[in-house]
mmCIF file of C-alpha atoms in Angstrom:
data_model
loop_
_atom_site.group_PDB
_atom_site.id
_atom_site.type_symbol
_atom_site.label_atom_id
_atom_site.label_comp_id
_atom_site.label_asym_id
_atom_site.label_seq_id
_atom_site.Cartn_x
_atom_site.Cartn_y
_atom_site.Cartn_z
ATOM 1 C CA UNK A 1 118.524 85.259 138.079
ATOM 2 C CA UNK A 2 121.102 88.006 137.686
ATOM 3 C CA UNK A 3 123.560 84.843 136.852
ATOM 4 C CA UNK A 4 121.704 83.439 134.599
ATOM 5 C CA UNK A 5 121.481 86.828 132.761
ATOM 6 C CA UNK A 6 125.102 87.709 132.955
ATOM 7 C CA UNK A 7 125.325 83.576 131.447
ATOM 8 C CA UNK A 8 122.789 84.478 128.508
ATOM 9 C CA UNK A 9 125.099 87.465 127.907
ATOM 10 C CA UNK A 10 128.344 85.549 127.531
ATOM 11 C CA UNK A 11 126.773 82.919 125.350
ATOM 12 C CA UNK A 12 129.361 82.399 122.087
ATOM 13 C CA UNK A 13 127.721 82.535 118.554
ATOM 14 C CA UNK A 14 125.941 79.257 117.739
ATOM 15 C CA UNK A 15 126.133 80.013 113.966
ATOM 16 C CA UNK A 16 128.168 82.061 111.547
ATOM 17 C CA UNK A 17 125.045 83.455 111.306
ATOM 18 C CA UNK A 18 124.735 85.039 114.873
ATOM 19 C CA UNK A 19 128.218 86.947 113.920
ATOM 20 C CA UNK A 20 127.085 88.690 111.198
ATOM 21 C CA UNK A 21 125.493 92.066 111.407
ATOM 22 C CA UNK A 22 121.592 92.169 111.746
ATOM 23 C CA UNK A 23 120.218 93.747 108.247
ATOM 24 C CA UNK A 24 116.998 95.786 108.139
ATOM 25 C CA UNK A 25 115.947 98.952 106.122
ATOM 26 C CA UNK A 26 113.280 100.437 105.052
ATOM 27 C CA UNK A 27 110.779 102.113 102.259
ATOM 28 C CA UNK A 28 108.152 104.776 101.780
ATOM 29 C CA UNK A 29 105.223 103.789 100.197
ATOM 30 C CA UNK A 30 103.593 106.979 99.238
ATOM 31 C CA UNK A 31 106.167 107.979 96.585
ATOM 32 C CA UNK A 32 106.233 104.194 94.976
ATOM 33 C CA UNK A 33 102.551 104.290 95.239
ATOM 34 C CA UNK A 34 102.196 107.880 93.196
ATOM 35 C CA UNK A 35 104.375 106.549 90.345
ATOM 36 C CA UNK A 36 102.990 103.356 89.649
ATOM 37 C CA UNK A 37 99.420 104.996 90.145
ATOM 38 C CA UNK A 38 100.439 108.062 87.935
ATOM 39 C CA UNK A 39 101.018 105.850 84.508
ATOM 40 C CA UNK A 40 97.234 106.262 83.344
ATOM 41 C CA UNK A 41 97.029 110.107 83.646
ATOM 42 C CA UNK A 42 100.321 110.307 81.489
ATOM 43 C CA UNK A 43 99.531 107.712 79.509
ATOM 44 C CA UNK A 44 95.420 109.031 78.747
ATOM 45 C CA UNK A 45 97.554 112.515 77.731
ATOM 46 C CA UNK A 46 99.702 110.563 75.336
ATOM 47 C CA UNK A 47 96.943 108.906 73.781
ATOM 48 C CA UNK A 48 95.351 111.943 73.125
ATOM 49 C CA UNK A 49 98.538 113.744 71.640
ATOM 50 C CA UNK A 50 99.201 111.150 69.349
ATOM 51 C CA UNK A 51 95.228 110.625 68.413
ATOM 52 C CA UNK A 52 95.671 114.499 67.391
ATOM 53 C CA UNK A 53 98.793 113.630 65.544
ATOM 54 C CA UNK A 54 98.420 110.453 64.142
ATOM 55 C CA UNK A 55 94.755 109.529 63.435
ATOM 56 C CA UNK A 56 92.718 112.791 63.623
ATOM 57 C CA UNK A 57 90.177 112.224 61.329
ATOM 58 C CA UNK A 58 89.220 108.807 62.613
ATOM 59 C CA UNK A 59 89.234 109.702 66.484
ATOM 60 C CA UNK A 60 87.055 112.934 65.649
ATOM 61 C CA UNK A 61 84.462 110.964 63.259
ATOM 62 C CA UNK A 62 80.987 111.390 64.533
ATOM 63 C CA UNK A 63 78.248 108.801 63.029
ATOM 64 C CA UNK A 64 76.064 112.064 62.344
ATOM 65 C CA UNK A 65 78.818 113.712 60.639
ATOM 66 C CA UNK A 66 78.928 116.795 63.122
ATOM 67 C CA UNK A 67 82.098 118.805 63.178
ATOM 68 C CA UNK A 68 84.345 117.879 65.819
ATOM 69 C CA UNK A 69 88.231 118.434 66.951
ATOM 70 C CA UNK A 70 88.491 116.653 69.701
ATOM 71 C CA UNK A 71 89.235 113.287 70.400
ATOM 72 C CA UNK A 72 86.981 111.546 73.121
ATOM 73 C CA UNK A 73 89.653 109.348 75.577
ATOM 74 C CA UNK A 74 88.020 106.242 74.543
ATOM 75 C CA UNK A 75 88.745 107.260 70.666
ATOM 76 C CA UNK A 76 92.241 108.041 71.956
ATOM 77 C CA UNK A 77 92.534 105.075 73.518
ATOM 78 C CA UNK A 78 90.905 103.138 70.716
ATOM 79 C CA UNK A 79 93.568 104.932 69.256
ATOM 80 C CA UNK A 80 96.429 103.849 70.616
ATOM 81 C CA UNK A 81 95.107 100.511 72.463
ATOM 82 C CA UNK A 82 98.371 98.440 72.970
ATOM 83 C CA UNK A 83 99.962 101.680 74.969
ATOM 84 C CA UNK A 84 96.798 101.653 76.421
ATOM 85 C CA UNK A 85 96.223 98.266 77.236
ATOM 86 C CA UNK A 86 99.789 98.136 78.956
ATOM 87 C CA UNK A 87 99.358 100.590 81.243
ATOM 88 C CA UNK A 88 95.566 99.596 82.355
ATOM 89 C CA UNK A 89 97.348 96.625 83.374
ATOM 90 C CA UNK A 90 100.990 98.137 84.592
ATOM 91 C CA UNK A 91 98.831 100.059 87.087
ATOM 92 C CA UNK A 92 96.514 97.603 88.274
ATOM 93 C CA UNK A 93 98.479 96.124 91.281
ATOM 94 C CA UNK A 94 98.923 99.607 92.265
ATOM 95 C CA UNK A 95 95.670 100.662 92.442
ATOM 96 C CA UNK A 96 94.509 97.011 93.886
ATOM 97 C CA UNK A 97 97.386 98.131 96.561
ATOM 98 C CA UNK A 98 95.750 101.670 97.223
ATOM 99 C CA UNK A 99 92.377 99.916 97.745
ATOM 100 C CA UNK A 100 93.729 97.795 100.352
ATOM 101 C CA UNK A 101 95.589 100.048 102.229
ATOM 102 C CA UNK A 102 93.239 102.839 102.601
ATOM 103 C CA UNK A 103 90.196 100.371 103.899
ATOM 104 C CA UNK A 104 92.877 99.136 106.572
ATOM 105 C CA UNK A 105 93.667 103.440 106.887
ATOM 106 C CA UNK A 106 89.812 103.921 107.111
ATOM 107 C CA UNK A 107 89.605 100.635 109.736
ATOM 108 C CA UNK A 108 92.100 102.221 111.715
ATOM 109 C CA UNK A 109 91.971 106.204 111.995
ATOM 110 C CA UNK A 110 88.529 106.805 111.083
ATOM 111 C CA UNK A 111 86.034 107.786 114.145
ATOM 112 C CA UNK A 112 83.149 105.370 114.244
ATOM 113 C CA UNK A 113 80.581 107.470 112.307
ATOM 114 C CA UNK A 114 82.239 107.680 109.298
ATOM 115 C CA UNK A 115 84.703 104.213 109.442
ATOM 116 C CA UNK A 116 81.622 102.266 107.347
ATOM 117 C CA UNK A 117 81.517 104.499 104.632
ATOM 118 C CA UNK A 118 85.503 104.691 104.338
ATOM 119 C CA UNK A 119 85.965 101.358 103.976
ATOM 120 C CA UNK A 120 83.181 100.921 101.647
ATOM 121 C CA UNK A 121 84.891 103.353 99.594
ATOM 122 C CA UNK A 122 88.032 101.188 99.512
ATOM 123 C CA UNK A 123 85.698 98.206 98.161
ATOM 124 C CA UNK A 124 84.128 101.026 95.226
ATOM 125 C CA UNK A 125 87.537 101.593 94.792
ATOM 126 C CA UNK A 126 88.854 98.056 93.701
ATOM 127 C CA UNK A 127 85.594 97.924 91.546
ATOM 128 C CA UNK A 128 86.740 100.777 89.460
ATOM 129 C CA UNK A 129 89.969 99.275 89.197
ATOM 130 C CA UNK A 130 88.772 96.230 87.579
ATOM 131 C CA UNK A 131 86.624 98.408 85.648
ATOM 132 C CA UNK A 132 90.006 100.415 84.057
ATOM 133 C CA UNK A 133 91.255 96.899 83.461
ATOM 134 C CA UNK A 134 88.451 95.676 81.409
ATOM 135 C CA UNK A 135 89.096 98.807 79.547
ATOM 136 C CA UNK A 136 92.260 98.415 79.038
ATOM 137 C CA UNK A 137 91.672 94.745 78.273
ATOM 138 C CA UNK A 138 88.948 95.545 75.488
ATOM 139 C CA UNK A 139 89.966 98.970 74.266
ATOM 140 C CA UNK A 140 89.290 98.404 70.525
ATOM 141 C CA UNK A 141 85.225 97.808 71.121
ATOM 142 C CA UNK A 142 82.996 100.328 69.368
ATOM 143 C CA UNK A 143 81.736 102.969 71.354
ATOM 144 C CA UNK A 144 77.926 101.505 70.922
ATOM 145 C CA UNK A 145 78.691 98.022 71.419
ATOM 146 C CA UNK A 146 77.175 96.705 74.985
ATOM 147 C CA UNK A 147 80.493 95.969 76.435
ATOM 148 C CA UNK A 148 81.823 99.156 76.214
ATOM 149 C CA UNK A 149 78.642 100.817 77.657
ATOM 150 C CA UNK A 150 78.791 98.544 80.698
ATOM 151 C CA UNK A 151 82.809 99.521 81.232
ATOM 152 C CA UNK A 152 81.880 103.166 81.129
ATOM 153 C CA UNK A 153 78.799 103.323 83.345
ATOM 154 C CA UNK A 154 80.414 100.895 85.881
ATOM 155 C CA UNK A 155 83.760 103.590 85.663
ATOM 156 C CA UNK A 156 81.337 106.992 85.608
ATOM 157 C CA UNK A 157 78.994 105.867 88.256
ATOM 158 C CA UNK A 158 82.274 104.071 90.862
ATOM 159 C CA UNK A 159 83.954 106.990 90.142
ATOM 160 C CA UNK A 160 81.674 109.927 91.031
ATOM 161 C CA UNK A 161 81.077 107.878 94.445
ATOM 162 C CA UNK A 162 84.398 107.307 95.020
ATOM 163 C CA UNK A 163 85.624 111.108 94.366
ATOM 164 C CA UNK A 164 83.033 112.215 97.015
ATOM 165 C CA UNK A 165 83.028 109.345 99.601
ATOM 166 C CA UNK A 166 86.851 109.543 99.896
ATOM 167 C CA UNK A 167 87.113 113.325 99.774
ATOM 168 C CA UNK A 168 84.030 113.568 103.230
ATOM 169 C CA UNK A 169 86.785 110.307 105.081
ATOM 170 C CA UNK A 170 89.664 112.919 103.999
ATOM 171 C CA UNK A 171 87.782 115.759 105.603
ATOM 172 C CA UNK A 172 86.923 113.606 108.813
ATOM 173 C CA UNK A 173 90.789 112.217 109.167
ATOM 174 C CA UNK A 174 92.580 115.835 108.730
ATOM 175 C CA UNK A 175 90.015 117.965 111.042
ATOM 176 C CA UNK A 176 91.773 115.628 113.563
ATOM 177 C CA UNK A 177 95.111 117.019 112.296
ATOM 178 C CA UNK A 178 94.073 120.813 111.381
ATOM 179 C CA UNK A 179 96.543 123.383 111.771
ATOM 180 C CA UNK A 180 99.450 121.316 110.126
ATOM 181 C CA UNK A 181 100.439 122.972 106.857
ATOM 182 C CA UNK A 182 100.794 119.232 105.065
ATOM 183 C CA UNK A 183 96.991 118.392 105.859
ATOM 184 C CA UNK A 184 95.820 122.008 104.535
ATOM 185 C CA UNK A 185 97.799 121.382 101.325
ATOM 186 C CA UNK A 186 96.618 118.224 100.936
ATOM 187 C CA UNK A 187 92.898 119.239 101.771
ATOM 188 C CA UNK A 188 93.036 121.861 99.153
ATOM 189 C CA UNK A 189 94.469 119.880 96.324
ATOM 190 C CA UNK A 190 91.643 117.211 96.915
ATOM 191 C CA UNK A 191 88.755 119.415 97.443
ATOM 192 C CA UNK A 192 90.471 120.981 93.645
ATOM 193 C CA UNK A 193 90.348 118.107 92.126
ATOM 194 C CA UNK A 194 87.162 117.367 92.941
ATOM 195 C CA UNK A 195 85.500 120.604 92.110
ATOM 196 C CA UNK A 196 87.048 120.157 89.056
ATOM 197 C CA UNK A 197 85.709 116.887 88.094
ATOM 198 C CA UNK A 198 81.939 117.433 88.996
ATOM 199 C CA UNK A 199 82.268 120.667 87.315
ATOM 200 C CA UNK A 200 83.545 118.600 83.930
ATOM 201 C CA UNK A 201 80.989 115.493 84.505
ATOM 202 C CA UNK A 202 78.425 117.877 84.558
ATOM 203 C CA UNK A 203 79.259 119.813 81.103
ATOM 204 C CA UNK A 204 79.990 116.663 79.686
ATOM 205 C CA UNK A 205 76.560 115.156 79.814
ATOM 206 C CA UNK A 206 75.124 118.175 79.216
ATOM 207 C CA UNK A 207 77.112 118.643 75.494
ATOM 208 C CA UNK A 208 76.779 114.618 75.235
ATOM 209 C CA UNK A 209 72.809 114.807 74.886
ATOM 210 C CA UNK A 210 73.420 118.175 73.189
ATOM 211 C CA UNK A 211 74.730 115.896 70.850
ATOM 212 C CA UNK A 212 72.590 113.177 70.412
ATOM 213 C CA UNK A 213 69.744 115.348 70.153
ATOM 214 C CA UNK A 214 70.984 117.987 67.905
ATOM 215 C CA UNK A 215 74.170 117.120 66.626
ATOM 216 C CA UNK A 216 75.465 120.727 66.897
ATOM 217 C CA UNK A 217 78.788 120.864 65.603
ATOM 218 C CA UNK A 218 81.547 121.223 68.395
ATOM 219 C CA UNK A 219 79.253 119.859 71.079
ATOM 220 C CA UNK A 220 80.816 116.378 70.801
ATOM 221 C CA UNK A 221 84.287 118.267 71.274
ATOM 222 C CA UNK A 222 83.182 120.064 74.064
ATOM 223 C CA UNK A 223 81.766 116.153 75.613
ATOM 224 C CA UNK A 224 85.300 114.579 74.647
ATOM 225 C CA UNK A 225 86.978 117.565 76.616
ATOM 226 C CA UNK A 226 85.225 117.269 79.501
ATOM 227 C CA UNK A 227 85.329 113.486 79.619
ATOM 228 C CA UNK A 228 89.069 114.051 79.273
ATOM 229 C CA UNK A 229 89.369 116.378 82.033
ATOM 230 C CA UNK A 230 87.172 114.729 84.669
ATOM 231 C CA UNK A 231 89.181 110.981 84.076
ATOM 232 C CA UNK A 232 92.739 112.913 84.448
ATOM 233 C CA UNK A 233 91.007 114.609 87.438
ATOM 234 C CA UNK A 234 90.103 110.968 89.171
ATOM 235 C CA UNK A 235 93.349 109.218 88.319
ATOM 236 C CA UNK A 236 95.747 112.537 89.827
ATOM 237 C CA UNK A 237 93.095 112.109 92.553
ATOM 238 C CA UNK A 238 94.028 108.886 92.936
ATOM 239 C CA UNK A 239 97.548 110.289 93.222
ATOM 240 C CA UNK A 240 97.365 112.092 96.144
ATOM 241 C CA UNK A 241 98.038 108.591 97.986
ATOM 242 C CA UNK A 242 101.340 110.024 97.772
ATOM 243 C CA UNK A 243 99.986 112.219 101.001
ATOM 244 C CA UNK A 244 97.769 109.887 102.444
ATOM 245 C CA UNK A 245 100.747 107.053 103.167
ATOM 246 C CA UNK A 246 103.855 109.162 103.181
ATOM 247 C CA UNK A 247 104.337 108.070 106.797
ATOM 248 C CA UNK A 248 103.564 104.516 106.049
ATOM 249 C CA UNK A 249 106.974 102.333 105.190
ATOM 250 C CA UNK A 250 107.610 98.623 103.837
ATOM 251 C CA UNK A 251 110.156 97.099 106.313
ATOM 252 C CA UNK A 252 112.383 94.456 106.382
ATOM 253 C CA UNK A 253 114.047 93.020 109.278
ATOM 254 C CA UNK A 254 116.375 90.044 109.360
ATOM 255 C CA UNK A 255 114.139 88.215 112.004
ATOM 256 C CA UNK A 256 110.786 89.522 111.333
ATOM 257 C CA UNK A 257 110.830 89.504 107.346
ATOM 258 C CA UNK A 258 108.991 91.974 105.439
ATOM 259 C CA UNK A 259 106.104 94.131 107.189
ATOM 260 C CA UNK A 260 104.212 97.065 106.878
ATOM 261 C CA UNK A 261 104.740 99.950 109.770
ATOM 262 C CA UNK A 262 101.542 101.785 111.629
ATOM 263 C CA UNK A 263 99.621 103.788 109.541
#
């Protein structure tokens, strides 16, 4: 045996191939997948600065005439719907890829009790995603028209479940980890975020039916505010991948190919 070892050993190079040096590196995935993920909140405050700029009067017109000085983001968007439209569908992949790699996260590090409702989370997830690309696919459809209703309840109500559901798997994972100073950063900047956003879906509906019932003037501004807020909320949410995969690479090895390292 030890001959045939010492044999195997002295072997010469069958190709030019087996002289060359073996090639392999590889990439984070948490920063690529905060900056493709982090196009819609830039792009949703663009919209609105140039809605402000460029086309105030018609992105603060209310059908009952009520005063009003602030764009919603759909009217933004409406706004400025081929910036819009290219980003809903820059982003896509990346949020398509966030979906998928937190339900195989959730498979893998969540304890038993809680691994259902991660992974259903991931599923929510990819719903909303195709909901943001429907929106960015029809962003010029009047804010009454049935198609846009149906984009923006399927968004509100995958959204709201999403923010929670993920943020109760977050809590689960890190109490595993507690004590390390990246977890309790990370903790607080999603519980944050997600304080902020129920506290902003809340006043918005409030001031929207405010609205429709009374058409004070303001209260649409107030709705369009808060409705801004709670989406930039969500998509920096969304963000925080960035944490949640920063010890998660895409390798390459000269043998193996391309593959993803333990999460």
């Amino acid at each position: 045996m030890m001959h045939f070892l010492e044999d195997q050993a002295n072997l010469l190079p069958s190709s030019i191939k087996d002289l060359q040096a073996r090639r392999h590196f590889r990439v984070s995935v948490g920063p690529i997948l905060a900056l493709g993920l982090l196009q819609l909140p830039v792009c949703m405050a663009y919209n609105l600065v140039m809605a402000i700029t460029t086309d105030f009067q018609s992105t603060t017109y209310t059908t009952c005439n009520a005063f009003n000085i602030f764009p919603t983001t759909s009217a933004a968007a409406k706004s400025q719907h081929k910036v819009w439209a290219l980003a809903c569908w820059l982003e896509f992949p990346f949020l398509i890829a966030s979906a998928w790699l937190q339900f195989r996260f959730y498979r893998r590090n969540l304890r038993r009790p809680v691994r259902s409702v991660g992974c259903l989370m991931a599923i929510i997830m990819a719903v909303s995603s195709s909901s943001v690309l429907l929106w960015g696919t029809f962003p010029q459809e009047d804010g009454d028209s049935l198609l846009h209703i149906t984009i923006a309840v399927s968004l509100f109500v995958s959204c709201a479940i999403y923010m929670a559901g993920s943020f109760v798997c977050a809590k689960y994972y890190m109490s595993d980890r507690s004590g390390q100073l990246h977890e309790e950063f990370t903790l607080r900047l999603k519980s944050g975020l997600v304080f902020t956003y129920y506290v902003w879906v809340v006043v918005m509906w409030i001031f929207y039916f405010i609205h429709q019932k009374f058409c004070f003037p303001l209260a649409y501004s107030v709705f369009g505010m808060g409705e801004f807020i709670s989406c930039e909320c969500f998509f920096i949410y969304l963000c925080t991948a960035y944490f949640d995969f920063y010890h998660v690479y895409i390798c390459y090895d000269q043998r193996l190919g391309f593959f993803l390292s333990e999460m």
